[in-house]
Amino acid sequence: MPYINAAAALQICVLLSALPAQYFISQWYGTDSAQRIQITERLIIASWSSFTKSYLNLDAWADRLQLWLSRTRNWYYREKKTNIGINEAETHSYFAESSYVRSPKPEYVKFSVGQVIVHKRFGYSGVIVGWDVKANAPEEWLQHKYPPAKQDLKDTPHYRILINKANGFGKSTAYIPEEEITIIVGLEVHHPDTKGYFSGYDGSKYIMQPWLKKIYPHD
């Protein structure tokens, strides 16, 4: 349906109301019929001229069509760009931060989100906030983390950890393979981001927030 702006709508109303307007014209300009007819004719001619230029002119309709196509094209590319942006964000969500749902959960992923861990080698504690079935990280990071002698570790489950501030460890997060951690119970983790991921601690593991539970429904 053609787009009609306020000005065009006003013109149409004026044209359609030209004859009823004669009554009011007669009240304003007296009872002289010749004068009323002259004023009414000028009103009708002016309105009709404006109407034909706007709605009975091929160039005007071509301009409207071009404007409509432009708006449609802009909307399409904006939506497409937004969807591409979302897909790219999912593709490049490294370190167990992707929001795709981990279901079903493979049996070889031993640990769960919310469990408290201790690093076997460095001794720090922390809580699991995400996992990947294998290392999902930029290639440069993987090459630095896993030299040729440790390449096999890239294909094992990896966990994103919020590191316990009470340990005084230099880092606040870690992304580590399954073989480097062990589970511990009865230990609370102090980290500024825990409330964003969990609603509480039941003594054995942290309780996931609803949004996180949707991503890890089997943990």
Short mmCIF file of C-alpha atoms in Angstrom, two decimals:
data_model
loop_
_atom_site.label_atom_id
_atom_site.label_comp_id
_atom_site.label_asym_id
_atom_site.label_seq_id
_atom_site.Cartn_x
_atom_site.Cartn_y
_atom_site.Cartn_z
CA MET A 1 0.00 0.00 0.00
CA PRO A 2 1.44 3.45 -0.95
CA TYR A 3 2.79 5.52 1.89
CA ILE A 4 0.74 8.70 2.49
CA ASN A 5 2.28 11.33 4.67
CA ALA A 6 0.45 13.94 6.70
CA ALA A 7 0.71 16.62 4.04
CA ALA A 8 -0.80 14.39 1.36
CA ALA A 9 -3.61 13.33 3.64
CA LEU A 10 -4.37 16.96 4.34
CA GLN A 11 -4.56 17.71 0.62
CA ILE A 12 -7.05 14.89 0.04
CA CYS A 13 -9.20 16.09 2.92
CA VAL A 14 -9.20 19.60 1.54
CA LEU A 15 -10.24 18.35 -1.90
CA LEU A 16 -13.06 16.22 -0.57
CA SER A 17 -14.32 18.98 1.65
CA ALA A 18 -14.33 21.65 -1.05
CA LEU A 19 -18.07 21.58 -1.62
CA PRO A 20 -19.08 21.57 2.06
CA ALA A 21 -16.67 24.44 2.48
CA GLN A 22 -18.92 26.60 0.31
CA TYR A 23 -21.26 27.00 3.25
CA PHE A 24 -18.53 28.39 5.46
CA ILE A 25 -17.21 30.54 2.64
CA SER A 26 -20.63 32.05 2.30
CA GLN A 27 -20.59 32.92 5.99
CA TRP A 28 -17.17 34.57 5.77
CA TYR A 29 -17.53 36.42 2.47
CA GLY A 30 -21.20 37.38 2.43
CA THR A 31 -24.00 36.21 0.24
CA ASP A 32 -22.68 37.25 -3.18
CA SER A 33 -22.93 34.07 -5.27
CA ALA A 34 -20.36 35.11 -7.90
CA GLN A 35 -17.77 35.77 -5.19
CA ARG A 36 -18.50 32.43 -3.52
CA ILE A 37 -18.19 30.56 -6.80
CA GLN A 38 -14.89 32.30 -7.61
CA ILE A 39 -13.36 31.46 -4.23
CA THR A 40 -14.59 27.86 -4.39
CA GLU A 41 -13.17 27.42 -7.90
CA ARG A 42 -9.76 28.70 -6.76
CA LEU A 43 -9.84 26.34 -3.78
CA ILE A 44 -10.76 23.34 -5.94
CA ILE A 45 -8.18 24.17 -8.62
CA ALA A 46 -5.38 24.61 -6.06
CA SER A 47 -6.24 21.37 -4.29
CA TRP A 48 -6.61 19.43 -7.52
CA SER A 49 -3.31 20.74 -8.84
CA SER A 50 -1.53 19.72 -5.67
CA PHE A 51 -3.22 16.31 -5.71
CA THR A 52 -2.32 15.58 -9.35
CA LYS A 53 1.31 16.56 -8.78
CA SER A 54 1.53 14.19 -5.83
CA TYR A 55 -0.65 11.23 -6.86
CA LEU A 56 -1.35 11.39 -10.60
CA ASN A 57 2.26 11.99 -11.61
CA LEU A 58 4.46 9.07 -12.68
CA ASP A 59 7.62 10.75 -11.40
CA ALA A 60 6.08 11.17 -7.95
CA TRP A 61 5.12 7.50 -7.81
CA ALA A 62 8.58 6.51 -9.06
CA ASP A 63 10.10 8.51 -6.20
CA ARG A 64 7.80 6.79 -3.71
CA LEU A 65 8.69 3.37 -5.08
CA GLN A 66 12.39 4.15 -4.92
CA LEU A 67 12.03 5.32 -1.32
CA TRP A 68 10.12 2.17 -0.37
CA LEU A 69 12.69 -0.09 -2.05
CA SER A 70 15.49 1.79 -0.29
CA ARG A 71 13.86 1.34 3.11
CA THR A 72 13.17 -2.34 2.43
CA ARG A 73 16.74 -2.92 1.27
CA ASN A 74 18.18 -1.13 4.30
CA TRP A 75 15.97 -3.19 6.64
CA TYR A 76 17.01 -6.45 4.93
CA TYR A 77 20.74 -5.75 5.13
CA ARG A 78 20.45 -4.52 8.73
CA GLU A 79 18.70 -7.76 9.74
CA LYS A 80 21.18 -9.83 7.79
CA LYS A 81 24.12 -8.04 9.37
CA THR A 82 22.64 -8.57 12.83
CA ASN A 83 22.13 -12.29 12.22
CA ILE A 84 25.64 -12.66 10.83
CA GLY A 85 26.98 -10.85 13.86
CA ILE A 86 25.19 -13.27 16.17
CA ASN A 87 26.46 -16.29 14.26
CA GLU A 88 30.02 -14.96 14.24
CA ALA A 89 29.83 -14.30 17.96
CA GLU A 90 28.77 -17.92 18.50
CA THR A 91 31.56 -19.19 16.23
CA HIS A 92 34.22 -17.21 18.08
CA SER A 93 32.99 -17.75 21.64
CA TYR A 94 36.10 -19.37 23.00
CA PHE A 95 37.07 -20.77 26.41
CA ALA A 96 33.68 -22.39 27.21
CA GLU A 97 31.82 -19.09 26.86
CA SER A 98 29.59 -20.11 23.96
CA SER A 99 25.87 -20.12 24.76
CA TYR A 100 24.94 -23.19 22.70
CA VAL A 101 23.18 -25.83 24.78
CA ARG A 102 25.39 -28.74 25.91
CA SER A 103 22.88 -31.51 25.37
CA PRO A 104 23.24 -34.41 25.40
CA LYS A 105 26.24 -34.39 27.73
CA PRO A 106 28.93 -36.87 26.65
CA GLU A 107 29.80 -39.51 29.22
CA TYR A 108 33.50 -38.70 28.96
CA VAL A 109 32.90 -35.19 30.36
CA LYS A 110 33.42 -36.17 34.01
CA PHE A 111 32.87 -32.88 35.83
CA SER A 112 29.94 -30.45 35.99
CA VAL A 113 29.31 -26.73 36.18
CA GLY A 114 29.12 -25.66 39.81
CA GLN A 115 31.63 -28.17 41.15
CA VAL A 116 34.60 -26.84 43.11
CA ILE A 117 38.00 -27.99 41.88
CA VAL A 118 41.64 -27.93 42.90
CA HIS A 119 44.41 -27.68 40.33
CA LYS A 120 46.65 -30.72 40.75
CA ARG A 121 49.85 -28.93 39.85
CA PHE A 122 49.39 -25.31 40.95
CA GLY A 123 47.20 -25.99 43.98
CA TYR A 124 44.64 -23.21 43.49
CA SER A 125 40.92 -23.84 43.95
CA GLY A 126 38.03 -22.57 41.87
CA VAL A 127 34.56 -23.30 40.57
CA ILE A 128 33.61 -24.61 37.12
CA VAL A 129 31.44 -22.17 35.14
CA GLY A 130 31.57 -23.87 31.74
CA TRP A 131 33.04 -26.69 29.70
CA ASP A 132 33.79 -27.71 26.11
CA VAL A 133 34.06 -31.29 24.87
CA LYS A 134 37.51 -30.31 23.57
CA ALA A 135 39.66 -27.20 23.68
CA ASN A 136 37.89 -24.31 21.95
CA ALA A 137 40.38 -21.46 21.75
CA PRO A 138 42.27 -19.36 19.17
CA GLU A 139 44.91 -21.32 17.30
CA GLU A 140 47.72 -19.13 18.64
CA TRP A 141 46.66 -19.88 22.22
CA LEU A 142 46.50 -23.61 21.52
CA GLN A 143 49.95 -23.66 19.97
CA HIS A 144 51.39 -21.86 22.99
CA LYS A 145 49.51 -23.99 25.53
CA TYR A 146 50.10 -27.34 23.86
CA PRO A 147 53.50 -27.97 22.28
CA PRO A 148 53.84 -31.04 20.03
CA ALA A 149 54.36 -33.37 23.00
CA LYS A 150 50.95 -32.37 24.46
CA GLN A 151 48.86 -32.15 21.30
CA ASP A 152 46.54 -34.94 22.46
CA LEU A 153 45.25 -32.76 25.32
CA LYS A 154 43.52 -30.43 22.84
CA ASP A 155 40.94 -33.14 22.15
CA THR A 156 40.02 -33.70 25.81
CA PRO A 157 37.31 -31.87 27.81
CA HIS A 158 38.27 -28.37 28.96
CA TYR A 159 36.76 -26.36 31.81
CA ARG A 160 36.44 -22.66 32.46
CA ILE A 161 37.26 -21.88 36.09
CA LEU A 162 36.67 -18.89 38.38
CA ILE A 163 39.76 -18.97 40.59
CA ASN A 164 39.33 -18.56 44.32
CA LYS A 165 40.63 -15.14 45.36
CA ALA A 166 41.54 -16.58 48.76
CA ASN A 167 44.41 -18.46 47.09
CA GLY A 168 46.19 -15.24 46.16
CA PHE A 169 46.75 -16.62 42.67
CA GLY A 170 47.64 -14.06 40.03
CA LYS A 171 44.87 -14.95 37.57
CA SER A 172 41.10 -14.67 38.09
CA THR A 173 40.05 -17.28 35.52
CA ALA A 174 41.53 -20.34 33.89
CA TYR A 175 40.75 -22.68 31.00
CA ILE A 176 42.24 -26.06 31.70
CA PRO A 177 42.01 -29.71 30.58
CA GLU A 178 40.23 -32.28 32.64
CA GLU A 179 43.35 -34.19 33.66
CA GLU A 180 44.73 -31.18 35.56
CA ILE A 181 41.87 -30.85 38.08
CA THR A 182 40.26 -32.83 40.86
CA ILE A 183 36.96 -32.23 42.70
CA ILE A 184 36.73 -31.03 46.29
CA VAL A 185 33.63 -30.51 48.47
CA GLY A 186 32.93 -28.28 51.44
CA LEU A 187 34.98 -25.37 50.09
CA GLU A 188 33.42 -22.06 49.05
CA VAL A 189 35.01 -19.98 46.32
CA HIS A 190 35.45 -16.23 46.76
CA HIS A 191 35.23 -14.48 43.42
CA PRO A 192 33.37 -11.29 42.39
CA ASP A 193 31.59 -13.07 39.51
CA THR A 194 30.16 -16.07 41.34
CA LYS A 195 26.76 -14.43 41.93
CA GLY A 196 26.39 -13.86 38.21
CA TYR A 197 26.68 -17.61 37.58
CA PHE A 198 25.24 -19.12 40.75
CA SER A 199 22.44 -18.49 43.22
CA GLY A 200 24.11 -20.22 46.16
CA TYR A 201 26.27 -23.05 47.50
CA ASP A 202 24.80 -26.22 49.02
CA GLY A 203 28.01 -27.56 50.58
CA SER A 204 28.93 -29.83 47.71
CA LYS A 205 28.45 -27.66 44.61
CA TYR A 206 27.19 -24.28 43.47
CA ILE A 207 23.59 -23.92 42.24
CA MET A 208 23.41 -22.56 38.70
CA GLN A 209 21.42 -19.47 37.78
CA PRO A 210 18.47 -20.30 35.44
CA TRP A 211 20.22 -18.90 32.33
CA LEU A 212 23.26 -21.09 32.98
CA LYS A 213 21.14 -24.17 33.69
CA LYS A 214 19.59 -23.80 30.24
CA ILE A 215 23.04 -24.10 28.67
CA TYR A 216 24.09 -27.05 30.86
CA PRO A 217 20.79 -28.86 31.55
CA HIS A 218 22.45 -32.15 32.57
CA ASP A 219 24.99 -30.74 35.03
#
